[in-house]
Coordinates of C-alpha atoms in Angstrom, one line a residue:
M1 CA 57.4 180.3 58.6
L2 CA 60.7 180.6 56.9
L3 CA 59.5 178.5 54.0
F4 CA 56.6 180.9 53.6
L5 CA 58.9 183.9 53.6
L6 CA 61.1 182.3 51.0
G7 CA 58.0 181.6 48.9
V8 CA 56.9 185.2 49.1
G9 CA 60.4 186.2 48.0
N10 CA 60.2 183.8 45.1
F11 CA 56.9 185.3 44.0
V12 CA 58.3 188.8 44.2
M13 CA 61.4 187.9 42.2
H14 CA 59.4 185.9 39.6
K15 CA 57.0 188.8 39.0
A16 CA 59.8 191.3 38.8
V17 CA 61.6 189.2 36.2
L18 CA 58.4 188.7 34.2
E19 CA 57.8 192.4 34.1
S20 CA 61.4 193.4 33.5
G21 CA 61.2 193.6 29.7
H22 CA 64.4 191.6 29.3
P23 CA 65.0 190.8 25.6
L24 CA 65.2 187.1 26.3
L25 CA 61.7 187.1 27.8
A26 CA 60.3 189.4 25.1
R27 CA 61.4 187.0 22.4
S28 CA 59.9 184.0 24.2
Q29 CA 56.6 185.6 25.1
W30 CA 57.1 185.0 28.9
S31 CA 55.5 188.1 30.3
S32 CA 53.2 188.7 33.2
R33 CA 50.4 189.4 30.8
S34 CA 50.7 186.2 28.7
P35 CA 49.1 182.9 29.6
L36 CA 52.6 181.4 30.0
G37 CA 53.6 184.0 32.5
R38 CA 50.5 183.4 34.6
M39 CA 51.0 179.7 34.4
S40 CA 54.6 180.1 35.6
L41 CA 53.3 182.0 38.7
A42 CA 50.8 179.1 39.3
L43 CA 53.7 176.6 39.1
E44 CA 55.6 178.7 41.6
F45 CA 52.6 178.4 43.9
V46 CA 52.4 174.7 43.5
L47 CA 56.1 174.3 44.3
L48 CA 55.7 176.4 47.5
L49 CA 52.6 174.5 48.6
S50 CA 54.2 171.2 47.9
A51 CA 57.3 172.1 49.9
M52 CA 55.2 173.4 52.8
L53 CA 53.0 170.3 52.9
L54 CA 56.0 168.0 52.7
V55 CA 57.9 169.8 55.5
A56 CA 54.7 169.8 57.6
G57 CA 54.6 166.0 57.1
G58 CA 58.1 165.7 58.7
R59 CA 60.2 165.6 55.5
T60 CA 62.6 168.5 56.4
R61 CA 64.9 167.8 53.5
W62 CA 62.3 169.3 51.2
G63 CA 62.6 172.5 53.1
V64 CA 66.3 172.5 52.5
A65 CA 65.7 171.8 48.8
Y66 CA 63.3 174.7 48.6
A67 CA 65.8 177.0 50.3
I68 CA 68.4 176.0 47.7
Y69 CA 65.9 176.6 44.9
S70 CA 65.1 180.0 46.4
A71 CA 68.8 180.9 46.4
L72 CA 69.2 179.9 42.8
N73 CA 66.1 181.9 41.9
A74 CA 67.7 184.9 43.7
V75 CA 70.9 184.6 41.7
S76 CA 69.0 184.2 38.4
A77 CA 66.7 187.1 39.1
W78 CA 69.7 189.3 40.0
L79 CA 71.4 188.4 36.8
I80 CA 68.3 189.1 34.7
L81 CA 67.3 192.3 36.4
S82 CA 70.8 193.7 36.4
R83 CA 71.1 192.8 32.7
R84 CA 74.2 190.7 33.1

């Protein structure tokens, strides 16, 4: 359940960053309306699904790895959204 909640948080942060209009994203064409933006959301889903399946199979270290990934995403999203 915790992994799923982390995944939802990752999707929310990812979408917010894609729609932020940050200059770095504008130059690289990574927006929520571009094919690359939609593909990056699909990759986010694949990461979440993979982590959930691996943890369900007894490999709990993947859950820890996904939690660390989520924490790094949170820091990155905060830096981008706060324009730091």
